[in-house]
C-alpha cells in the first residue's frame, strides 16, 4: 500500500540533502543576531511579519545559491570521488528539477524582499548575483573563498536592512559593516580548511583556491590570520554595541572553538575536517546568536528594566 507520509518524508529528505539545508546553521544565526541588534529598541523583536520574511529570504537565498553551485559544479563533482555520489552526478535529481528550484527560490527571494521594504527589494537582484557568482570563481581566481565569504556576509546585512530599511543610522552602518567583514573572514578561514580535502583534485583539474596557489601549509597560516582578525572585529562589534559580560563570555568561547578548529586541521587527518568545518563552526554561530540575544533582550544586565 502506498504510504503518503513516508513518500513525502523521502522527498523532503532528498531535496534538503541536495541543498545541504543543515548548513543554514552557519548563516542564519548571524542574520538573526543582526536582526535583533537592529531591533534592539524593541528588545530585538521586529514583529512576526518581518521575522517571517527574513526567514523566507534566508531560505530562498540559501536554496538558490546552493542549487546554482550544484548545477555549475556538476561535471567536476562527477569526476571527484568525494562528490561523485551527489544528487546531480548520480542522477538522483534531474538537471531540470534543479534549474526549476533555482529559479523558484530566486523569485521567492525577490518577492519576500519586496514585502519587506523598497531598499531590500532594489538590492535583491544584486544579492542574487553575488550569491550565485561565487560558484564560478574557482575557475579564474585564487581568492574564491573571499567571494563565498561575501555571499555569506549578505545574511546579516540583509537582516539588518530588513528591519531598518533607509532609516538606518551612521553608527548602525558601521556596526553592520564590521559584523559583515567578520563573517567574511570567518568564512574565508574555515573554507580554506574545508578546501584541504580537494587539494589534489583541484590542482589536477585546474580549479583554483588559496590552498592550490599557496600550498596547504601557507594556506592554513592565512586561515589562522583570517580568524585572528575576525575575532578582533567581533570584539570591536561588541564594544560598539556596548555589550557586556554575556557577550565577552561568548566571545571567549568562539575564540576557543577557532583555536581547536586549527589544531584539528593541523594535527589530525583529513577525515577530521568535517568535524572542524561543521560542528565547531555551527557552535561559533550559535554562541554568537545566543549571547547577542542575551545582551539585546536583557540590555547587558540580565534584568528587565
PDB file of C-alpha atoms in Angstrom:
ATOM      1  CA  UNK A   1       0.000   0.000   0.000  1.00  0.00           C
ATOM      2  CA  UNK A   2       1.295   3.466  -0.908  1.00  0.00           C
ATOM      3  CA  UNK A   3       2.377   5.419   2.166  1.00  0.00           C
ATOM      4  CA  UNK A   4       1.907   9.137   1.535  1.00  0.00           C
ATOM      5  CA  UNK A   5       3.677  10.266   4.708  1.00  0.00           C
ATOM      6  CA  UNK A   6       6.697   8.076   4.023  1.00  0.00           C
ATOM      7  CA  UNK A   7       6.860   9.274   0.408  1.00  0.00           C
ATOM      8  CA  UNK A   8       6.712  12.927   1.447  1.00  0.00           C
ATOM      9  CA  UNK A   9       9.445  12.377   4.029  1.00  0.00           C
ATOM     10  CA  UNK A  10      11.734  10.753   1.445  1.00  0.00           C
ATOM     11  CA  UNK A  11      11.008  13.606  -0.996  1.00  0.00           C
ATOM     12  CA  UNK A  12      11.825  16.287   1.594  1.00  0.00           C
ATOM     13  CA  UNK A  13      14.914  14.418   2.774  1.00  0.00           C
ATOM     14  CA  UNK A  14      16.241  14.138  -0.774  1.00  0.00           C
ATOM     15  CA  UNK A  15      15.842  17.816  -1.598  1.00  0.00           C
ATOM     16  CA  UNK A  16      17.031  19.084   1.791  1.00  0.00           C
ATOM     17  CA  UNK A  17      20.123  16.924   1.399  1.00  0.00           C
ATOM     18  CA  UNK A  18      20.623  18.292  -2.120  1.00  0.00           C
ATOM     19  CA  UNK A  19      20.749  21.911  -0.912  1.00  0.00           C
ATOM     20  CA  UNK A  20      22.504  20.953   2.354  1.00  0.00           C
ATOM     21  CA  UNK A  21      19.759  22.532   4.449  1.00  0.00           C
ATOM     22  CA  UNK A  22      21.712  21.774   7.637  1.00  0.00           C
ATOM     23  CA  UNK A  23      24.417  24.242   6.544  1.00  0.00           C
ATOM     24  CA  UNK A  24      21.907  27.040   7.078  1.00  0.00           C
ATOM     25  CA  UNK A  25      23.182  26.828  10.651  1.00  0.00           C
ATOM     26  CA  UNK A  26      26.187  28.864   9.518  1.00  0.00           C
ATOM     27  CA  UNK A  27      24.485  31.957   8.119  1.00  0.00           C
ATOM     28  CA  UNK A  28      21.105  32.036   9.865  1.00  0.00           C
ATOM     29  CA  UNK A  29      22.368  32.757  13.417  1.00  0.00           C
ATOM     30  CA  UNK A  30      24.357  35.775  12.202  1.00  0.00           C
ATOM     31  CA  UNK A  31      21.295  37.040  10.330  1.00  0.00           C
ATOM     32  CA  UNK A  32      19.075  36.636  13.393  1.00  0.00           C
ATOM     33  CA  UNK A  33      21.678  38.301  15.614  1.00  0.00           C
ATOM     34  CA  UNK A  34      21.857  41.265  13.213  1.00  0.00           C
ATOM     35  CA  UNK A  35      18.056  41.408  13.193  1.00  0.00           C
ATOM     36  CA  UNK A  36      18.000  41.528  16.994  1.00  0.00           C
ATOM     37  CA  UNK A  37      20.568  44.328  17.203  1.00  0.00           C
ATOM     38  CA  UNK A  38      18.726  46.317  14.537  1.00  0.00           C
ATOM     39  CA  UNK A  39      15.507  45.923  16.570  1.00  0.00           C
ATOM     40  CA  UNK A  40      17.125  46.444  19.976  1.00  0.00           C
ATOM     41  CA  UNK A  41      14.751  49.326  20.776  1.00  0.00           C
ATOM     42  CA  UNK A  42      12.056  46.655  20.892  1.00  0.00           C
ATOM     43  CA  UNK A  43      14.235  44.112  22.754  1.00  0.00           C
ATOM     44  CA  UNK A  44      15.363  42.532  19.495  1.00  0.00           C
ATOM     45  CA  UNK A  45      11.932  41.656  18.134  1.00  0.00           C
ATOM     46  CA  UNK A  46      10.948  43.211  14.776  1.00  0.00           C
ATOM     47  CA  UNK A  47       7.474  41.672  14.682  1.00  0.00           C
ATOM     48  CA  UNK A  48       6.191  38.390  13.283  1.00  0.00           C
ATOM     49  CA  UNK A  49       5.777  39.679   9.739  1.00  0.00           C
ATOM     50  CA  UNK A  50       9.334  40.983   9.405  1.00  0.00           C
ATOM     51  CA  UNK A  51      10.727  37.907  11.166  1.00  0.00           C
ATOM     52  CA  UNK A  52       8.896  35.544   8.821  1.00  0.00           C
ATOM     53  CA  UNK A  53      10.010  37.475   5.741  1.00  0.00           C
ATOM     54  CA  UNK A  54      13.637  37.468   6.912  1.00  0.00           C
ATOM     55  CA  UNK A  55      13.449  33.684   7.309  1.00  0.00           C
ATOM     56  CA  UNK A  56      11.887  33.399   3.854  1.00  0.00           C
ATOM     57  CA  UNK A  57      14.684  35.498   2.335  1.00  0.00           C
ATOM     58  CA  UNK A  58      17.316  33.387   4.086  1.00  0.00           C
ATOM     59  CA  UNK A  59      15.845  30.078   2.949  1.00  0.00           C
ATOM     60  CA  UNK A  60      15.310  31.263  -0.629  1.00  0.00           C
ATOM     61  CA  UNK A  61      18.783  32.820  -0.916  1.00  0.00           C
ATOM     62  CA  UNK A  62      20.487  29.759   0.561  1.00  0.00           C
ATOM     63  CA  UNK A  63      18.497  27.415  -1.692  1.00  0.00           C
ATOM     64  CA  UNK A  64      19.219  29.443  -4.826  1.00  0.00           C
ATOM     65  CA  UNK A  65      22.938  29.716  -4.073  1.00  0.00           C
ATOM     66  CA  UNK A  66      23.436  26.043  -3.270  1.00  0.00           C
ATOM     67  CA  UNK A  67      21.332  24.842  -6.202  1.00  0.00           C
ATOM     68  CA  UNK A  68      23.263  27.059  -8.608  1.00  0.00           C
ATOM     69  CA  UNK A  69      26.506  25.765  -7.106  1.00  0.00           C
ATOM     70  CA  UNK A  70      25.466  22.154  -7.629  1.00  0.00           C
ATOM     71  CA  UNK A  71      24.433  22.906 -11.222  1.00  0.00           C
ATOM     72  CA  UNK A  72      27.642  24.788 -12.052  1.00  0.00           C
ATOM     73  CA  UNK A  73      29.895  22.138 -10.462  1.00  0.00           C
ATOM     74  CA  UNK A  74      28.055  19.002 -11.581  1.00  0.00           C
ATOM     75  CA  UNK A  75      30.726  17.915 -14.091  1.00  0.00           C
ATOM     76  CA  UNK A  76      33.569  18.388 -11.606  1.00  0.00           C
ATOM     77  CA  UNK A  77      31.518  16.669  -8.895  1.00  0.00           C
ATOM     78  CA  UNK A  78      31.130  13.640 -11.160  1.00  0.00           C
ATOM     79  CA  UNK A  79      34.916  13.365 -11.524  1.00  0.00           C
ATOM     80  CA  UNK A  80      35.741  13.842  -7.823  1.00  0.00           C
ATOM     81  CA  UNK A  81      35.472  10.598  -5.789  1.00  0.00           C
ATOM     82  CA  UNK A  82      34.406  12.627  -2.720  1.00  0.00           C
ATOM     83  CA  UNK A  83      31.465  14.230  -4.526  1.00  0.00           C
ATOM     84  CA  UNK A  84      30.550  11.693  -7.216  1.00  0.00           C
ATOM     85  CA  UNK A  85      27.627  10.486  -5.123  1.00  0.00           C
ATOM     86  CA  UNK A  86      25.938  13.894  -5.025  1.00  0.00           C
ATOM     87  CA  UNK A  87      22.434  14.163  -6.416  1.00  0.00           C
ATOM     88  CA  UNK A  88      23.097  15.580  -9.895  1.00  0.00           C
ATOM     89  CA  UNK A  89      26.104  13.411 -10.857  1.00  0.00           C
ATOM     90  CA  UNK A  90      24.389  10.281  -9.545  1.00  0.00           C
ATOM     91  CA  UNK A  91      21.067  11.077 -11.227  1.00  0.00           C
ATOM     92  CA  UNK A  92      19.042  11.218  -8.009  1.00  0.00           C
ATOM     93  CA  UNK A  93      17.848  14.682  -9.064  1.00  0.00           C
ATOM     94  CA  UNK A  94      17.448  15.831 -12.661  1.00  0.00           C
ATOM     95  CA  UNK A  95      19.084  18.952 -14.077  1.00  0.00           C
ATOM     96  CA  UNK A  96      15.637  20.284 -14.996  1.00  0.00           C
ATOM     97  CA  UNK A  97      14.406  19.855 -11.436  1.00  0.00           C
ATOM     98  CA  UNK A  98      17.464  21.644 -10.078  1.00  0.00           C
ATOM     99  CA  UNK A  99      17.042  24.541 -12.537  1.00  0.00           C
ATOM    100  CA  UNK A 100      13.379  24.869 -11.571  1.00  0.00           C
ATOM    101  CA  UNK A 101      14.250  25.013  -7.880  1.00  0.00           C
ATOM    102  CA  UNK A 102      16.955  27.609  -8.542  1.00  0.00           C
ATOM    103  CA  UNK A 103      14.563  29.872 -10.460  1.00  0.00           C
ATOM    104  CA  UNK A 104      11.725  29.499  -7.954  1.00  0.00           C
ATOM    105  CA  UNK A 105      13.969  30.242  -4.975  1.00  0.00           C
ATOM    106  CA  UNK A 106      15.378  33.340  -6.730  1.00  0.00           C
ATOM    107  CA  UNK A 107      11.838  34.541  -7.395  1.00  0.00           C
ATOM    108  CA  UNK A 108      10.954  33.814  -3.771  1.00  0.00           C
ATOM    109  CA  UNK A 109      13.822  35.977  -2.534  1.00  0.00           C
ATOM    110  CA  UNK A 110      12.757  38.909  -4.715  1.00  0.00           C
ATOM    111  CA  UNK A 111       9.109  38.549  -3.642  1.00  0.00           C
ATOM    112  CA  UNK A 112       9.963  38.402   0.072  1.00  0.00           C
ATOM    113  CA  UNK A 113      12.301  41.393  -0.319  1.00  0.00           C
ATOM    114  CA  UNK A 114       9.512  43.360  -1.982  1.00  0.00           C
ATOM    115  CA  UNK A 115       7.271  42.704   1.024  1.00  0.00           C
ATOM    116  CA  UNK A 116       9.983  43.867   3.437  1.00  0.00           C
ATOM    117  CA  UNK A 117      10.855  47.338   2.146  1.00  0.00           C
ATOM    118  CA  UNK A 118      11.904  49.135  -1.020  1.00  0.00           C
ATOM    119  CA  UNK A 119      15.620  49.122  -0.187  1.00  0.00           C
ATOM    120  CA  UNK A 120      15.715  45.331   0.221  1.00  0.00           C
ATOM    121  CA  UNK A 121      13.723  44.931  -2.986  1.00  0.00           C
ATOM    122  CA  UNK A 122      16.069  47.127  -5.038  1.00  0.00           C
ATOM    123  CA  UNK A 123      19.124  45.320  -3.658  1.00  0.00           C
ATOM    124  CA  UNK A 124      17.748  41.791  -4.098  1.00  0.00           C
ATOM    125  CA  UNK A 125      18.955  41.315  -7.736  1.00  0.00           C
ATOM    126  CA  UNK A 126      22.476  42.358  -6.679  1.00  0.00           C
ATOM    127  CA  UNK A 127      22.295  39.897  -3.776  1.00  0.00           C
ATOM    128  CA  UNK A 128      21.309  37.095  -6.161  1.00  0.00           C
ATOM    129  CA  UNK A 129      24.214  37.966  -8.440  1.00  0.00           C
ATOM    130  CA  UNK A 130      26.703  37.825  -5.565  1.00  0.00           C
ATOM    131  CA  UNK A 131      25.478  34.564  -4.035  1.00  0.00           C
ATOM    132  CA  UNK A 132      25.480  32.774  -7.390  1.00  0.00           C
ATOM    133  CA  UNK A 133      28.671  34.289  -8.809  1.00  0.00           C
ATOM    134  CA  UNK A 134      30.794  32.545  -6.162  1.00  0.00           C
ATOM    135  CA  UNK A 135      30.234  29.177  -7.833  1.00  0.00           C
ATOM    136  CA  UNK A 136      32.112  30.356 -10.938  1.00  0.00           C
ATOM    137  CA  UNK A 137      35.089  31.993  -9.223  1.00  0.00           C
ATOM    138  CA  UNK A 138      37.149  28.842  -8.665  1.00  0.00           C
ATOM    139  CA  UNK A 139      37.662  28.781 -12.423  1.00  0.00           C
ATOM    140  CA  UNK A 140      39.548  32.075 -12.634  1.00  0.00           C
ATOM    141  CA  UNK A 141      40.734  33.347  -9.214  1.00  0.00           C
ATOM    142  CA  UNK A 142      42.647  32.004  -6.234  1.00  0.00           C
ATOM    143  CA  UNK A 143      40.516  34.160  -3.929  1.00  0.00           C
ATOM    144  CA  UNK A 144      37.318  32.185  -4.377  1.00  0.00           C
ATOM    145  CA  UNK A 145      36.964  31.987  -0.568  1.00  0.00           C
ATOM    146  CA  UNK A 146      36.524  35.761  -0.413  1.00  0.00           C
ATOM    147  CA  UNK A 147      33.559  35.625  -2.782  1.00  0.00           C
ATOM    148  CA  UNK A 148      31.927  32.890  -0.725  1.00  0.00           C
ATOM    149  CA  UNK A 149      32.530  34.948   2.400  1.00  0.00           C
ATOM    150  CA  UNK A 150      30.931  37.967   0.763  1.00  0.00           C
ATOM    151  CA  UNK A 151      27.896  35.872  -0.141  1.00  0.00           C
ATOM    152  CA  UNK A 152      27.510  34.657   3.440  1.00  0.00           C
ATOM    153  CA  UNK A 153      28.019  38.171   4.831  1.00  0.00           C
ATOM    154  CA  UNK A 154      24.932  39.327   2.955  1.00  0.00           C
ATOM    155  CA  UNK A 155      22.841  37.432   5.526  1.00  0.00           C
ATOM    156  CA  UNK A 156      23.433  39.817   8.476  1.00  0.00           C
ATOM    157  CA  UNK A 157      23.452  42.859   6.159  1.00  0.00           C
ATOM    158  CA  UNK A 158      20.142  41.836   4.641  1.00  0.00           C
ATOM    159  CA  UNK A 159      18.545  41.129   8.014  1.00  0.00           C
ATOM    160  CA  UNK A 160      19.690  44.495   9.383  1.00  0.00           C
ATOM    161  CA  UNK A 161      18.315  46.362   6.370  1.00  0.00           C
ATOM    162  CA  UNK A 162      15.110  44.333   6.552  1.00  0.00           C
ATOM    163  CA  UNK A 163      14.452  45.819   9.992  1.00  0.00           C
ATOM    164  CA  UNK A 164      15.721  49.348   9.449  1.00  0.00           C
ATOM    165  CA  UNK A 165      15.484  49.984   5.706  1.00  0.00           C
ATOM    166  CA  UNK A 166      16.520  53.526   4.819  1.00  0.00           C
ATOM    167  CA  UNK A 167      16.148  54.613   8.464  1.00  0.00           C
ATOM    168  CA  UNK A 168      19.481  53.021   9.403  1.00  0.00           C
ATOM    169  CA  UNK A 169      21.846  55.368  11.269  1.00  0.00           C
ATOM    170  CA  UNK A 170      25.540  56.019  10.584  1.00  0.00           C
ATOM    171  CA  UNK A 171      26.572  54.130  13.737  1.00  0.00           C
ATOM    172  CA  UNK A 172      24.455  51.179  12.707  1.00  0.00           C
ATOM    173  CA  UNK A 173      26.063  51.151   9.271  1.00  0.00           C
ATOM    174  CA  UNK A 174      29.482  50.920  10.930  1.00  0.00           C
ATOM    175  CA  UNK A 175      28.301  48.142  13.252  1.00  0.00           C
ATOM    176  CA  UNK A 176      26.695  46.265  10.361  1.00  0.00           C
ATOM    177  CA  UNK A 177      29.787  46.509   8.160  1.00  0.00           C
ATOM    178  CA  UNK A 178      32.120  45.373  10.955  1.00  0.00           C
ATOM    179  CA  UNK A 179      29.922  42.330  11.525  1.00  0.00           C
ATOM    180  CA  UNK A 180      29.793  41.656   7.785  1.00  0.00           C
ATOM    181  CA  UNK A 181      33.593  41.775   7.416  1.00  0.00           C
ATOM    182  CA  UNK A 182      33.925  39.492  10.457  1.00  0.00           C
ATOM    183  CA  UNK A 183      31.631  36.985   8.748  1.00  0.00           C
ATOM    184  CA  UNK A 184      33.666  37.230   5.518  1.00  0.00           C
ATOM    185  CA  UNK A 185      36.889  36.445   7.383  1.00  0.00           C
ATOM    186  CA  UNK A 186      35.239  33.665   9.384  1.00  0.00           C
ATOM    187  CA  UNK A 187      34.116  32.019   6.147  1.00  0.00           C
ATOM    188  CA  UNK A 188      37.495  32.528   4.462  1.00  0.00           C
ATOM    189  CA  UNK A 189      39.199  30.854   7.397  1.00  0.00           C
ATOM    190  CA  UNK A 190      37.060  27.744   7.571  1.00  0.00           C
ATOM    191  CA  UNK A 191      36.581  27.397   3.800  1.00  0.00           C
ATOM    192  CA  UNK A 192      40.343  27.186   3.381  1.00  0.00           C
ATOM    193  CA  UNK A 193      40.349  24.343   5.895  1.00  0.00           C
ATOM    194  CA  UNK A 194      37.457  22.652   4.070  1.00  0.00           C
ATOM    195  CA  UNK A 195      39.292  23.013   0.734  1.00  0.00           C
ATOM    196  CA  UNK A 196      42.152  20.873   2.016  1.00  0.00           C
ATOM    197  CA  UNK A 197      40.032  17.816   1.216  1.00  0.00           C
ATOM    198  CA  UNK A 198      40.105  18.605  -2.514  1.00  0.00           C
ATOM    199  CA  UNK A 199      43.658  19.904  -2.802  1.00  0.00           C
ATOM    200  CA  UNK A 200      44.935  17.170  -5.121  1.00  0.00           C
ATOM    201  CA  UNK A 201      41.763  17.052  -7.210  1.00  0.00           C
ATOM    202  CA  UNK A 202      41.555  20.837  -7.648  1.00  0.00           C
ATOM    203  CA  UNK A 203      45.222  21.098  -8.580  1.00  0.00           C
ATOM    204  CA  UNK A 204      44.985  18.332 -11.194  1.00  0.00           C
ATOM    205  CA  UNK A 205      41.769  19.707 -12.752  1.00  0.00           C
ATOM    206  CA  UNK A 206      42.720  23.380 -12.947  1.00  0.00           C
ATOM    207  CA  UNK A 207      40.392  24.578 -10.182  1.00  0.00           C
ATOM    208  CA  UNK A 208      41.778  27.477  -8.183  1.00  0.00           C
ATOM    209  CA  UNK A 209      41.890  28.311  -4.479  1.00  0.00           C
ATOM    210  CA  UNK A 210      44.381  29.643  -1.962  1.00  0.00           C
ATOM    211  CA  UNK A 211      45.158  26.050  -0.976  1.00  0.00           C
ATOM    212  CA  UNK A 212      46.175  25.257  -4.562  1.00  0.00           C
ATOM    213  CA  UNK A 213      48.016  28.560  -5.084  1.00  0.00           C
ATOM    214  CA  UNK A 214      49.919  28.704  -1.798  1.00  0.00           C
ATOM    215  CA  UNK A 215      50.026  25.084  -0.696  1.00  0.00           C
ATOM    216  CA  UNK A 216      48.249  23.616   2.363  1.00  0.00           C
ATOM    217  CA  UNK A 217      50.748  24.886   4.940  1.00  0.00           C
ATOM    218  CA  UNK A 218      50.749  28.517   3.827  1.00  0.00           C
ATOM    219  CA  UNK A 219      47.001  28.469   3.238  1.00  0.00           C
ATOM    220  CA  UNK A 220      46.441  27.261   6.800  1.00  0.00           C
ATOM    221  CA  UNK A 221      48.517  30.172   8.075  1.00  0.00           C
ATOM    222  CA  UNK A 222      46.318  32.537   6.047  1.00  0.00           C
ATOM    223  CA  UNK A 223      43.259  30.822   7.504  1.00  0.00           C
ATOM    224  CA  UNK A 224      44.547  31.360  11.036  1.00  0.00           C
ATOM    225  CA  UNK A 225      45.279  35.019  10.300  1.00  0.00           C
ATOM    226  CA  UNK A 226      41.759  35.492   8.902  1.00  0.00           C
ATOM    227  CA  UNK A 227      40.239  34.029  12.058  1.00  0.00           C
ATOM    228  CA  UNK A 228      42.526  36.124  14.231  1.00  0.00           C
ATOM    229  CA  UNK A 229      41.338  39.348  12.581  1.00  0.00           C
ATOM    230  CA  UNK A 230      37.760  38.076  12.706  1.00  0.00           C
ATOM    231  CA  UNK A 231      37.994  37.690  16.489  1.00  0.00           C
ATOM    232  CA  UNK A 232      39.255  41.255  16.764  1.00  0.00           C
ATOM    233  CA  UNK A 233      36.340  42.518  14.673  1.00  0.00           C
ATOM    234  CA  UNK A 234      33.799  40.600  16.762  1.00  0.00           C
ATOM    235  CA  UNK A 235      35.291  42.185  19.860  1.00  0.00           C
ATOM    236  CA  UNK A 236      35.043  45.629  18.232  1.00  0.00           C
ATOM    237  CA  UNK A 237      31.450  44.905  17.274  1.00  0.00           C
ATOM    238  CA  UNK A 238      30.572  44.072  20.876  1.00  0.00           C
ATOM    239  CA  UNK A 239      32.232  47.217  22.158  1.00  0.00           C
ATOM    240  CA  UNK A 240      30.445  49.424  19.610  1.00  0.00           C
ATOM    241  CA  UNK A 241      27.137  47.836  20.596  1.00  0.00           C
ATOM    242  CA  UNK A 242      28.013  48.414  24.284  1.00  0.00           C
ATOM    243  CA  UNK A 243      27.632  44.742  25.107  1.00  0.00           C
ATOM    244  CA  UNK A 244      28.855  43.461  28.468  1.00  0.00           C
ATOM    245  CA  UNK A 245      29.652  40.231  30.285  1.00  0.00           C
ATOM    246  CA  UNK A 246      27.477  37.767  28.355  1.00  0.00           C
ATOM    247  CA  UNK A 247      28.991  38.806  25.044  1.00  0.00           C
ATOM    248  CA  UNK A 248      32.541  38.617  26.407  1.00  0.00           C
ATOM    249  CA  UNK A 249      31.956  35.086  27.679  1.00  0.00           C
ATOM    250  CA  UNK A 250      30.570  34.107  24.282  1.00  0.00           C
ATOM    251  CA  UNK A 251      33.489  35.789  22.532  1.00  0.00           C
ATOM    252  CA  UNK A 252      35.941  33.692  24.559  1.00  0.00           C
ATOM    253  CA  UNK A 253      34.046  30.515  23.651  1.00  0.00           C
ATOM    254  CA  UNK A 254      34.212  31.493  19.963  1.00  0.00           C
ATOM    255  CA  UNK A 255      37.963  32.091  20.219  1.00  0.00           C
ATOM    256  CA  UNK A 256      38.361  28.684  21.876  1.00  0.00           C
ATOM    257  CA  UNK A 257      36.378  26.954  19.112  1.00  0.00           C
ATOM    258  CA  UNK A 258      38.502  28.548  16.396  1.00  0.00           C
ATOM    259  CA  UNK A 259      41.741  27.595  18.153  1.00  0.00           C
ATOM    260  CA  UNK A 260      40.510  23.993  18.413  1.00  0.00           C
ATOM    261  CA  UNK A 261      39.490  24.045  14.753  1.00  0.00           C
ATOM    262  CA  UNK A 262      43.009  24.994  13.681  1.00  0.00           C
ATOM    263  CA  UNK A 263      44.547  22.415  15.987  1.00  0.00           C
ATOM    264  CA  UNK A 264      42.377  19.734  14.361  1.00  0.00           C
ATOM    265  CA  UNK A 265      43.250  20.970  10.865  1.00  0.00           C
ATOM    266  CA  UNK A 266      46.968  20.705  11.597  1.00  0.00           C
ATOM    267  CA  UNK A 267      47.179  17.647  13.812  1.00  0.00           C
ATOM    268  CA  UNK A 268      44.513  15.300  12.535  1.00  0.00           C
ATOM    269  CA  UNK A 269      43.827  13.516   9.245  1.00  0.00           C
ATOM    270  CA  UNK A 270      41.525  14.835   6.544  1.00  0.00           C
ATOM    271  CA  UNK A 271      38.740  12.677   7.988  1.00  0.00           C
ATOM    272  CA  UNK A 272      38.558  15.175  10.857  1.00  0.00           C
ATOM    273  CA  UNK A 273      37.995  18.132   8.544  1.00  0.00           C
ATOM    274  CA  UNK A 274      34.216  17.773   8.696  1.00  0.00           C
ATOM    275  CA  UNK A 275      34.366  17.995  12.485  1.00  0.00           C
ATOM    276  CA  UNK A 276      36.300  21.246  12.262  1.00  0.00           C
ATOM    277  CA  UNK A 277      34.137  22.527   9.424  1.00  0.00           C
ATOM    278  CA  UNK A 278      30.635  21.697  10.574  1.00  0.00           C
ATOM    279  CA  UNK A 279      30.406  21.119  14.311  1.00  0.00           C
ATOM    280  CA  UNK A 280      32.779  23.767  15.581  1.00  0.00           C
ATOM    281  CA  UNK A 281      31.588  26.461  13.179  1.00  0.00           C
ATOM    282  CA  UNK A 282      27.974  25.641  14.000  1.00  0.00           C
ATOM    283  CA  UNK A 283      28.902  26.227  17.654  1.00  0.00           C
ATOM    284  CA  UNK A 284      30.566  29.547  16.740  1.00  0.00           C
ATOM    285  CA  UNK A 285      27.464  30.908  15.007  1.00  0.00           C
ATOM    286  CA  UNK A 286      25.068  29.538  17.642  1.00  0.00           C
ATOM    287  CA  UNK A 287      27.059  31.018  20.530  1.00  0.00           C
ATOM    288  CA  UNK A 288      27.220  34.382  18.780  1.00  0.00           C
ATOM    289  CA  UNK A 289      23.444  34.389  18.382  1.00  0.00           C
ATOM    290  CA  UNK A 290      22.763  33.340  21.975  1.00  0.00           C
ATOM    291  CA  UNK A 291      24.989  35.931  23.626  1.00  0.00           C
ATOM    292  CA  UNK A 292      23.856  38.699  21.273  1.00  0.00           C
ATOM    293  CA  UNK A 293      20.223  37.924  22.085  1.00  0.00           C
ATOM    294  CA  UNK A 294      21.070  37.884  25.792  1.00  0.00           C
ATOM    295  CA  UNK A 295      22.653  41.325  25.559  1.00  0.00           C
ATOM    296  CA  UNK A 296      19.836  42.810  23.475  1.00  0.00           C
ATOM    297  CA  UNK A 297      16.924  41.317  25.418  1.00  0.00           C
ATOM    298  CA  UNK A 298      18.352  41.987  28.872  1.00  0.00           C
ATOM    299  CA  UNK A 299      20.248  45.165  27.989  1.00  0.00           C
ATOM    300  CA  UNK A 300      23.545  43.623  29.098  1.00  0.00           C
ATOM    301  CA  UNK A 301      22.485  43.362  32.711  1.00  0.00           C
ATOM    302  CA  UNK A 302      20.377  40.176  32.703  1.00  0.00           C
ATOM    303  CA  UNK A 303      17.417  42.046  34.107  1.00  0.00           C
ATOM    304  CA  UNK A 304      14.398  43.774  32.687  1.00  0.00           C
ATOM    305  CA  UNK A 305      14.224  47.495  33.308  1.00  0.00           C
TER     306      UNK A 305
END
